[in-house]
Short mmCIF file of C-alpha atoms and ligand atoms in Angstrom, two decimals:
data_model
loop_
_atom_site.label_atom_id
_atom_site.label_comp_id
_atom_site.label_asym_id
_atom_site.label_seq_id
_atom_site.Cartn_x
_atom_site.Cartn_y
_atom_site.Cartn_z
CA ALA A 1 -12.53 -118.62 94.92
CA ALA A 2 -15.75 -116.76 95.32
CA ARG A 3 -15.51 -113.14 97.19
CA LEU A 4 -15.90 -115.06 100.70
CA CYS A 5 -17.45 -113.11 103.44
CA SER A 6 -14.70 -112.42 105.68
CA GLY A 7 -13.67 -108.79 106.64
CA ALA A 8 -11.09 -106.64 105.23
CA GLY A 9 -7.44 -107.36 105.37
CA GLY A 10 -5.61 -110.74 105.20
CA GLU A 11 -3.01 -111.23 102.39
CA ALA A 12 -3.36 -109.17 99.73
CA GLU A 13 -1.78 -109.80 96.08
CA ALA A 14 1.11 -107.25 95.18
CA ALA A 15 0.08 -104.32 92.89
CA GLY A 16 0.31 -104.61 88.92
CA GLY A 17 -1.41 -103.50 85.87
CA ASP A 18 -0.57 -100.67 83.41
CA GLY A 19 -0.92 -97.66 86.02
CA ALA A 20 -3.05 -95.66 83.79
CA MET A 21 -5.65 -95.48 86.33
CA LEU A 22 -3.42 -94.51 89.01
CA ARG A 23 -1.78 -92.09 87.10
CA HIS A 24 -5.05 -90.25 86.51
CA LEU A 25 -5.89 -90.53 90.28
CA ALA A 26 -2.51 -89.25 91.21
CA ARG A 27 -2.65 -86.36 88.92
CA LYS A 28 -6.30 -85.51 90.45
CA LEU A 29 -5.13 -86.06 93.96
CA ARG A 30 -2.10 -83.44 93.39
CA ALA A 31 -4.05 -80.83 91.47
CA SER A 32 -7.56 -80.69 93.90
CA GLY A 33 -6.72 -82.89 97.32
CA PRO A 34 -7.91 -86.07 99.02
CA VAL A 35 -11.46 -87.95 97.60
CA THR A 36 -13.80 -89.46 99.36
CA VAL A 37 -13.54 -93.41 99.32
CA ALA A 38 -16.80 -93.51 97.42
CA GLU A 39 -15.06 -91.30 94.60
CA TYR A 40 -12.25 -93.39 94.68
CA MET A 41 -14.43 -96.45 94.18
CA ARG A 42 -16.61 -95.06 91.59
CA GLU A 43 -13.39 -93.85 89.29
CA ALA A 44 -11.66 -97.27 90.01
CA LEU A 45 -14.89 -99.58 88.95
CA THR A 46 -16.72 -97.52 86.36
CA ASN A 47 -14.16 -95.00 85.16
CA PRO A 48 -15.68 -94.74 81.45
CA GLY A 49 -12.33 -95.36 80.24
CA GLN A 50 -9.91 -97.23 82.84
CA GLY A 51 -12.46 -98.17 85.10
CA TYR A 52 -12.22 -102.33 86.18
CA TYR A 53 -15.95 -103.03 85.22
CA THR A 54 -15.50 -101.08 82.05
CA ARG A 55 -12.20 -103.04 80.94
CA ARG A 56 -11.86 -106.04 82.92
CA GLY A 57 -15.00 -107.23 83.68
CA GLY A 58 -14.29 -109.48 86.16
CA VAL A 59 -16.81 -112.04 86.86
CA GLY A 60 -16.56 -115.65 86.20
CA GLU A 61 -13.73 -118.53 86.63
CA SER A 62 -11.08 -117.22 84.18
CA GLY A 63 -12.01 -113.60 85.97
CA ASP A 64 -11.20 -112.14 89.55
CA PHE A 65 -14.28 -113.25 91.35
CA ILE A 66 -16.74 -116.42 90.90
CA THR A 67 -20.49 -115.58 91.66
CA SER A 68 -23.34 -118.44 92.62
CA PRO A 69 -24.84 -118.44 88.96
CA GLU A 70 -21.09 -119.07 87.56
CA ILE A 71 -21.07 -121.89 90.30
CA SER A 72 -24.58 -123.73 89.43
CA GLN A 73 -27.28 -123.58 87.10
CA VAL A 74 -29.67 -124.62 90.29
CA PHE A 75 -28.89 -120.91 91.68
CA GLY A 76 -30.61 -119.12 88.81
CA GLU A 77 -33.20 -121.88 88.08
CA LEU A 78 -34.48 -121.55 91.96
CA ILE A 79 -34.67 -117.68 91.47
CA GLY A 80 -36.55 -118.19 88.29
CA ILE A 81 -39.00 -120.27 90.22
CA TRP A 82 -39.38 -117.64 93.03
CA TYR A 83 -40.49 -115.28 90.06
CA ILE A 84 -43.29 -117.44 88.92
CA SER A 85 -44.39 -118.16 92.18
CA GLU A 86 -44.46 -114.50 93.27
CA TRP A 87 -46.23 -114.09 89.65
CA MET A 88 -48.96 -116.47 90.44
CA ALA A 89 -49.38 -115.26 94.13
CA MET A 90 -50.00 -111.89 92.87
CA GLY A 91 -52.94 -113.02 90.48
CA LYS A 92 -50.83 -113.63 87.43
CA PRO A 93 -50.70 -109.92 86.05
CA SER A 94 -50.72 -110.12 82.30
CA THR A 95 -47.34 -108.85 81.36
CA PHE A 96 -44.22 -107.96 83.62
CA GLN A 97 -40.74 -107.06 83.04
CA LEU A 98 -37.76 -108.78 84.62
CA VAL A 99 -35.24 -106.32 85.31
CA GLU A 100 -31.72 -106.98 86.48
CA LEU A 101 -29.20 -104.69 88.03
CA GLY A 102 -25.50 -105.83 87.25
CA PRO A 103 -26.08 -108.90 85.18
CA GLY A 104 -22.21 -109.89 84.88
CA ARG A 105 -22.17 -112.10 82.31
CA GLY A 106 -25.64 -112.89 81.92
CA THR A 107 -25.73 -116.31 83.20
CA LEU A 108 -28.39 -115.51 85.83
CA THR A 109 -30.76 -114.10 83.43
CA GLU A 110 -29.83 -117.23 80.99
CA ASP A 111 -30.88 -119.61 83.77
CA ILE A 112 -34.13 -117.90 84.55
CA LEU A 113 -35.12 -117.46 81.08
CA ARG A 114 -34.68 -121.54 80.74
CA VAL A 115 -37.20 -121.85 83.64
CA PHE A 116 -39.59 -119.45 82.00
CA LYS A 117 -39.19 -121.43 78.89
CA GLN A 118 -39.70 -124.80 80.58
CA LEU A 119 -42.70 -123.29 82.42
CA ALA A 120 -44.01 -121.53 79.22
CA SER A 121 -47.35 -123.55 79.54
CA VAL A 122 -47.97 -121.68 82.96
CA LEU A 123 -46.68 -118.33 81.59
CA SER A 124 -48.21 -118.75 78.03
CA LYS A 125 -50.60 -115.64 78.43
CA CYS A 126 -47.86 -113.34 79.87
CA ASP A 127 -46.23 -110.93 77.89
CA VAL A 128 -42.68 -111.09 79.54
CA SER A 129 -39.74 -108.79 78.82
CA VAL A 130 -35.88 -108.41 80.09
CA HIS A 131 -34.47 -105.43 81.11
CA LEU A 132 -30.61 -105.06 82.22
CA VAL A 133 -29.44 -102.21 83.77
CA GLU A 134 -25.55 -102.53 83.06
CA VAL A 135 -22.90 -99.73 82.75
CA SER A 136 -20.05 -102.01 81.48
CA PRO A 137 -19.80 -101.83 77.59
CA LYS A 138 -17.70 -105.05 77.82
CA LEU A 139 -20.03 -107.12 79.95
CA SER A 140 -23.02 -106.01 77.98
CA GLU A 141 -21.39 -107.45 75.15
CA ILE A 142 -20.59 -110.73 76.91
CA GLN A 143 -24.40 -110.53 77.95
CA ALA A 144 -25.75 -109.86 74.29
CA VAL A 145 -23.65 -112.96 73.14
CA LEU A 146 -24.90 -115.47 75.67
CA LEU A 147 -28.67 -114.15 75.57
CA THR A 148 -29.20 -113.28 72.16
CA GLY A 149 -26.23 -115.14 70.30
CA GLY A 150 -24.95 -111.35 69.45
CA LYS A 151 -28.20 -110.26 67.33
CA VAL A 152 -28.57 -107.05 68.92
CA GLN A 153 -29.50 -103.66 67.62
CA PRO A 154 -27.33 -100.75 69.23
CA ASN A 155 -28.97 -97.33 69.99
CA PRO A 156 -32.60 -98.46 69.09
CA GLU A 157 -34.21 -95.08 68.30
CA ASP A 158 -37.56 -95.77 69.74
CA GLU A 159 -36.46 -96.82 72.96
CA SER A 160 -34.61 -95.31 76.23
CA ALA A 161 -32.30 -98.47 76.05
CA TYR A 162 -28.80 -98.57 74.53
CA MET A 163 -29.17 -101.50 72.91
CA LYS A 164 -31.58 -104.17 72.23
CA GLY A 165 -32.30 -107.81 71.30
CA ILE A 166 -34.31 -110.94 71.41
CA SER A 167 -33.32 -113.77 73.76
CA LYS A 168 -32.64 -117.26 72.22
CA THR A 169 -36.04 -118.39 73.79
CA GLY A 170 -37.94 -115.57 72.41
CA ILE A 171 -38.05 -112.69 74.75
CA PRO A 172 -37.39 -109.07 74.02
CA ILE A 173 -34.23 -107.97 75.81
CA PHE A 174 -33.11 -104.26 76.36
CA TRP A 175 -30.15 -102.61 78.02
CA TYR A 176 -29.47 -99.46 79.95
CA ARG A 177 -27.16 -97.69 81.86
CA ASP A 178 -29.43 -96.40 84.77
CA ILE A 179 -32.61 -97.98 86.41
CA GLN A 180 -34.70 -94.70 85.88
CA ASP A 181 -34.15 -95.33 82.09
CA VAL A 182 -36.13 -98.69 82.49
CA PRO A 183 -39.93 -98.08 81.80
CA PRO A 184 -42.21 -98.18 84.26
CA GLY A 185 -44.62 -101.12 84.52
CA TYR A 186 -45.17 -104.22 86.92
CA SER A 187 -41.63 -105.47 87.24
CA PHE A 188 -39.80 -108.02 89.04
CA TYR A 189 -36.58 -106.89 90.02
CA LEU A 190 -32.96 -108.65 90.60
CA ALA A 191 -29.98 -107.32 91.99
CA HIS A 192 -27.37 -110.28 92.69
CA GLU A 193 -24.05 -109.21 93.99
CA PHE A 194 -24.80 -105.49 92.80
CA PHE A 195 -24.96 -103.39 95.93
CA ASP A 196 -21.79 -104.75 97.10
CA ALA A 197 -20.07 -102.89 93.80
CA LEU A 198 -21.28 -99.58 94.46
CA PRO A 199 -19.40 -96.77 96.26
CA ILE A 200 -19.30 -96.54 100.03
CA HIS A 201 -18.27 -93.54 102.23
CA LYS A 202 -16.01 -94.53 105.38
CA PHE A 203 -16.17 -92.82 108.54
CA GLN A 204 -14.14 -93.16 111.67
CA ARG A 205 -14.90 -92.14 115.09
CA THR A 206 -12.11 -89.84 116.67
CA GLU A 207 -11.72 -87.79 119.95
CA LYS A 208 -12.86 -84.91 118.03
CA GLY A 209 -16.06 -86.73 116.47
CA TRP A 210 -16.83 -88.24 113.18
CA ARG A 211 -14.21 -88.18 110.51
CA GLU A 212 -14.52 -89.31 106.89
CA VAL A 213 -11.90 -91.62 105.67
CA LEU A 214 -10.41 -90.06 102.49
CA VAL A 215 -7.80 -91.28 99.89
CA ASP A 216 -4.69 -89.53 99.15
CA ILE A 217 -1.45 -89.39 97.65
CA ASP A 218 1.47 -90.43 100.15
CA PRO A 219 3.86 -87.86 99.97
CA GLU A 220 6.76 -90.12 100.75
CA VAL A 221 6.31 -92.66 97.76
CA PRO A 222 5.67 -91.49 94.20
CA ASP A 223 2.33 -92.72 93.04
CA ARG A 224 1.53 -94.61 95.87
CA LEU A 225 -1.89 -93.89 97.77
CA ARG A 226 -2.82 -94.30 101.19
CA PHE A 227 -5.94 -93.31 103.74
CA VAL A 228 -6.28 -90.05 105.83
CA LEU A 229 -8.73 -88.83 108.01
CA SER A 230 -10.70 -85.61 107.04
CA PRO A 231 -9.48 -82.78 109.19
CA SER A 232 -12.85 -81.69 110.02
CA ARG A 233 -16.37 -83.06 109.48
CA THR A 234 -17.43 -83.53 106.00
CA PRO A 235 -21.10 -82.93 104.05
CA ALA A 236 -21.04 -86.76 104.46
CA THR A 237 -20.26 -87.02 108.13
CA GLN A 238 -23.14 -84.70 108.82
CA ASN A 239 -25.68 -86.34 106.72
CA PHE A 240 -24.72 -90.26 106.86
CA ILE A 241 -23.98 -90.94 110.32
CA GLN A 242 -27.20 -91.68 112.35
CA ALA A 243 -27.37 -90.02 115.90
CA GLU A 244 -27.81 -93.19 117.71
CA GLU A 245 -24.58 -94.74 115.92
CA SER A 246 -22.52 -97.23 118.57
CA ARG A 247 -19.75 -98.31 115.84
CA ASP A 248 -16.51 -96.55 115.95
CA HIS A 249 -15.83 -97.16 112.27
CA VAL A 250 -19.13 -97.26 109.50
CA GLU A 251 -19.56 -97.58 105.84
CA VAL A 252 -22.42 -96.25 104.20
CA CYS A 253 -23.63 -96.37 100.46
CA PRO A 254 -25.85 -93.55 99.60
CA GLU A 255 -26.11 -94.55 95.83
CA ALA A 256 -27.43 -98.01 97.12
CA GLY A 257 -29.91 -95.82 99.32
CA VAL A 258 -30.96 -93.89 96.23
CA ILE A 259 -31.45 -97.07 93.93
CA MET A 260 -33.62 -98.88 96.99
CA GLN A 261 -35.90 -95.86 97.16
CA ARG A 262 -36.54 -95.66 93.22
CA LEU A 263 -37.09 -99.68 93.40
CA ALA A 264 -39.66 -98.97 96.62
CA SER A 265 -41.44 -96.35 94.70
CA ARG A 266 -41.80 -98.45 91.53
CA ILE A 267 -43.09 -101.30 93.19
CA GLU A 268 -45.68 -99.33 95.15
CA LYS A 269 -46.79 -97.34 92.07
CA ASP A 270 -46.61 -100.26 89.20
CA GLY A 271 -46.49 -103.54 91.23
CA GLY A 272 -43.83 -106.20 91.42
CA ALA A 273 -41.56 -107.35 94.02
CA ALA A 274 -37.54 -107.17 93.92
CA LEU A 275 -35.22 -109.86 95.14
CA VAL A 276 -31.77 -108.35 96.61
CA ALA A 277 -28.82 -111.25 97.11
CA ASP A 278 -25.23 -110.38 98.32
CA TYR A 279 -23.14 -110.66 101.06
CA GLY A 280 -23.80 -108.36 104.01
CA HIS A 281 -24.74 -107.61 107.62
CA ASP A 282 -27.82 -105.80 109.39
CA GLY A 283 -26.04 -102.86 110.46
CA THR A 284 -23.49 -104.45 112.46
CA LYS A 285 -20.22 -104.62 110.78
CA THR A 286 -17.50 -102.07 110.41
CA ASP A 287 -14.58 -102.10 107.79
CA THR A 288 -15.56 -104.75 105.00
CA PHE A 289 -13.91 -102.66 102.17
CA ARG A 290 -11.96 -105.03 100.23
CA GLY A 291 -10.29 -105.77 96.72
CA PHE A 292 -9.98 -109.04 94.66
CA ARG A 293 -7.86 -109.69 91.85
CA ASN A 294 -7.22 -113.36 90.39
CA HIS A 295 -9.33 -114.91 93.40
CA LYS A 296 -7.04 -113.61 95.88
CA LEU A 297 -7.57 -110.63 98.18
CA HIS A 298 -5.93 -107.83 96.94
CA ASP A 299 -4.92 -104.17 98.55
CA VAL A 300 -7.57 -101.69 97.78
CA LEU A 301 -5.46 -98.81 97.26
CA SER A 302 -2.84 -100.72 95.01
CA ALA A 303 -3.30 -100.71 91.06
CA PRO A 304 -6.69 -99.38 90.78
CA GLY A 305 -8.78 -100.42 87.79
CA THR A 306 -7.13 -103.75 87.97
CA ALA A 307 -9.40 -105.26 90.85
CA ASP A 308 -12.70 -105.80 91.71
CA LEU A 309 -13.50 -103.58 95.01
CA THR A 310 -16.50 -104.23 97.20
CA ALA A 311 -17.86 -103.57 100.41
CA ASP A 312 -20.93 -105.62 102.55
CA VAL A 313 -24.22 -104.61 101.92
CA ASP A 314 -25.75 -102.90 105.22
CA PHE A 315 -29.24 -104.53 104.90
CA SER A 316 -30.73 -102.50 107.80
CA TYR A 317 -29.95 -99.22 105.56
CA LEU A 318 -31.51 -100.72 102.38
CA ARG A 319 -34.68 -101.62 104.83
CA LYS A 320 -34.73 -97.91 105.99
CA MET A 321 -34.15 -96.74 102.23
CA ALA A 322 -37.41 -98.47 101.32
CA GLN A 323 -39.12 -96.05 103.48
CA GLY A 324 -42.22 -97.93 104.37
CA LYS A 325 -43.24 -97.60 100.90
CA THR A 326 -42.94 -101.62 100.37
CA ALA A 327 -42.71 -104.42 103.00
CA THR A 328 -39.38 -105.98 103.07
CA LEU A 329 -38.46 -109.83 103.84
CA GLY A 330 -35.00 -111.26 105.48
CA PRO A 331 -32.24 -110.83 104.89
CA VAL A 332 -32.29 -114.72 105.35
CA LYS A 333 -28.93 -116.72 105.05
CA GLN A 334 -28.56 -118.00 101.40
CA ARG A 335 -28.85 -121.72 102.54
CA GLU A 336 -31.80 -121.07 104.15
CA PHE A 337 -33.30 -119.29 101.24
CA LEU A 338 -32.22 -121.75 98.70
CA LYS A 339 -33.72 -124.89 101.10
CA ASN A 340 -36.86 -123.22 101.41
CA MET A 341 -36.86 -122.94 97.44
CA GLY A 342 -36.45 -126.52 97.53
CA ILE A 343 -32.64 -126.86 96.36
CA ASP A 344 -32.53 -130.38 97.85
CA LEU A 345 -35.08 -131.87 95.67
CA ARG A 346 -33.74 -130.34 92.62
CA LEU A 347 -30.23 -131.74 93.67
CA GLN A 348 -31.49 -135.34 94.08
CA VAL A 349 -32.96 -135.26 90.46
CA LEU A 350 -30.09 -133.76 88.80
CA LEU A 351 -27.86 -136.71 90.46
CA GLN A 352 -30.71 -139.02 89.34
CA ASN A 353 -30.50 -137.94 85.84
CA SER A 354 -26.80 -137.76 85.46
CA ARG A 355 -24.83 -140.99 84.67
CA ASP A 356 -21.18 -139.93 84.96
CA THR A 357 -19.26 -139.47 88.11
CA ALA A 358 -17.67 -136.41 86.98
CA THR A 359 -20.88 -134.69 86.65
CA ARG A 360 -22.16 -136.12 89.90
CA GLU A 361 -19.21 -134.57 91.75
CA GLN A 362 -19.29 -131.32 89.97
CA LEU A 363 -22.98 -131.38 91.25
CA LEU A 364 -22.18 -132.10 94.71
CA HIS A 365 -19.31 -129.77 94.93
CA SER A 366 -21.21 -126.86 93.26
CA TYR A 367 -24.02 -127.32 96.09
CA ASP A 368 -21.59 -127.20 98.86
CA MET A 369 -20.29 -123.85 97.81
CA LEU A 370 -23.56 -122.48 97.51
CA MET A 371 -24.84 -124.10 101.03
CA ASN A 372 -22.17 -124.58 103.02
CA PRO A 373 -21.97 -122.29 105.93
CA GLU A 374 -18.20 -122.01 105.79
CA LYS A 375 -18.76 -121.28 102.17
CA MET A 376 -21.36 -119.18 100.53
CA GLY A 377 -24.13 -120.28 102.65
CA ASP A 378 -24.18 -117.95 105.81
CA CYS A 379 -22.68 -115.02 104.60
CA PHE A 380 -24.89 -114.39 101.53
CA HIS A 381 -28.12 -113.01 102.27
CA PHE A 382 -31.38 -112.97 100.41
CA PHE A 383 -33.77 -109.65 100.87
CA ALA A 384 -36.96 -108.83 99.30
CA LEU A 385 -39.32 -105.84 98.44
CA LEU A 386 -43.10 -106.58 98.11
CA PRO A 387 -46.06 -104.66 98.09
CA HIS A 388 -47.84 -104.13 101.60
CA HIS A 389 -51.09 -106.26 100.22
CA ARG A 390 -48.81 -109.20 99.39
CA LEU A 391 -48.04 -109.52 103.10
CA VAL A 392 -50.95 -108.30 104.54
CA ARG A 393 -54.69 -108.43 103.29
CA PRO A 394 -56.02 -104.73 103.11
CA ASP A 395 -59.21 -104.82 105.32
CA LYS A 396 -62.23 -106.25 103.31
CA LYS A 397 -64.85 -107.04 106.14
CA ASP A 398 -67.55 -107.58 103.30
CA LYS A 399 -65.82 -109.88 101.30
CA PRO A 400 -65.96 -113.42 103.33
CA GLU A 401 -63.50 -114.67 100.41
CA SER A 402 -60.67 -112.31 101.82
CA LYS A 403 -60.39 -114.88 104.89
CA SER A 404 -58.24 -117.30 103.04
CA PRO A 405 -54.93 -117.00 104.01
CA LEU A 406 -51.94 -115.34 101.51
CA PRO A 407 -49.83 -117.64 100.46
CA PRO A 408 -46.58 -117.81 101.85
CA VAL A 409 -43.49 -116.15 99.83
CA ALA A 410 -41.20 -118.61 98.72
CA GLY A 411 -37.67 -118.85 100.06
CA PHE A 412 -38.56 -116.76 103.05
CA ASN A 413 -40.97 -119.45 104.75
CA GLU A 414 -40.05 -122.91 105.31
CA LEU A 415 -40.95 -125.59 102.44
CA LEU A 416 -43.80 -127.41 103.21
CA LEU A 417 -44.26 -130.51 101.11
CA LYS A 418 -47.62 -131.54 100.68
N1 SAH B 1 -24.91 -110.30 89.22
C1 SAH B 1 -23.74 -110.92 88.43
C2 SAH B 1 -22.46 -109.92 88.47
C3 SAH B 1 -22.11 -109.30 89.65
S1 SAH B 1 -20.71 -108.14 89.17
C4 SAH B 1 -23.26 -112.54 89.08
O1 SAH B 1 -23.88 -112.34 90.07
O2 SAH B 1 -22.57 -113.13 88.32
C5 SAH B 1 -21.59 -106.68 89.48
C6 SAH B 1 -22.35 -106.04 88.13
O3 SAH B 1 -22.45 -105.04 88.46
C7 SAH B 1 -21.35 -106.09 86.98
O4 SAH B 1 -22.31 -106.45 86.06
C8 SAH B 1 -20.99 -104.48 86.91
O5 SAH B 1 -20.41 -104.17 85.47
C9 SAH B 1 -22.29 -104.16 87.13
N2 SAH B 1 -22.17 -102.65 87.86
C10 SAH B 1 -21.23 -102.08 88.56
N3 SAH B 1 -21.56 -100.69 88.95
C11 SAH B 1 -22.65 -100.62 88.38
C12 SAH B 1 -23.48 -99.37 88.34
N4 SAH B 1 -23.49 -98.49 88.90
N5 SAH B 1 -24.73 -99.29 87.51
C13 SAH B 1 -25.12 -100.54 86.49
N6 SAH B 1 -24.14 -101.81 86.64
C14 SAH B 1 -23.13 -101.62 87.43
#
């Protein structure tokens, strides 16, 4: 039921929906010619009126795809522990912002805030606030209900946020449409299944050189879309294909690159860390663009706006876009990261504490979904941005105490139980 990580293709679900987005796109294509896949994806997903995330929301068992935080509370709890562990390793700064990009239904934030509450004695002197970057009005409403009980203030005059409230655990929460609106300051960033939803450009190597894949109207069938190749090079083929590229088909997500640069600059300047988790590859895969509707693969060009569109994240590109401003760790497989974070111990405790068989079965089932290499264990990866000094101590020859080793970064190193 999750957006498992096979390549594109397979049996796609048939078209459907009310066709408003398709009519809008068809008009546009007839008037001004084919558009890039990125433009198509942006329209289909986040068009303010008809976009998929704007209208449908998609995440969850009743939606079109299910994500790890929706499968098990343990997922978010372990991520919450990761932030606390990094906060401690970085000398327990007196304040931090938790900034989540694309929070979906808000479940992950809720699980993290529960951990922060349980560890309140550790965090007691720290001023924590939550900042959610969400373009979908529908999902931000769902997040507000889950996290604050619906007690929110829209368009607060004194803030760059479009909404604010207080979490059920007493932490201030702010909503923004863009990462650039989030105030500067020491921040822990989180992007779970966010980068895969950002628009990609697609390129095909041909005998005449690189061509961009475009979306056009099919001249044979009214209101049907089809892929075509650009007749010549496009600005994107010139800017985004690396000279040493050896693949024949390449997907590039410039928007992910821009966001990555912003995260790296912010961490370099104000401190903190970023944790990115998504399905992806390290610059090796080719055609991964695919659609999901009602938990089934869906033809990406059929009934736009009614299905989730997604492409694997290219972690090698994200690493390059950090431009050395921060150190990077990973990608490591989800099953390794969660194992290193102590998922087995957490599962044992939850199993011991649950008396009824149904709960125990549910715990084991969700553990299997997250960890099984055939399910989400191998294709989802964790990747982190950290300040350089978190991994390599600046040279302090005169201070003998600097010889003590830096604490390992949880999740990316094997868990050693003392
Ligand atoms: N992190 C959540 C949801 C993933 S779905 C989970 O794991 O369950 C993708 C999320 O990103 C949705 O909340 C969607 O509305 C949001 N989103 C998509 N494009 C966005 C953009 N350009 N800016 C901000 N949020 C975006």
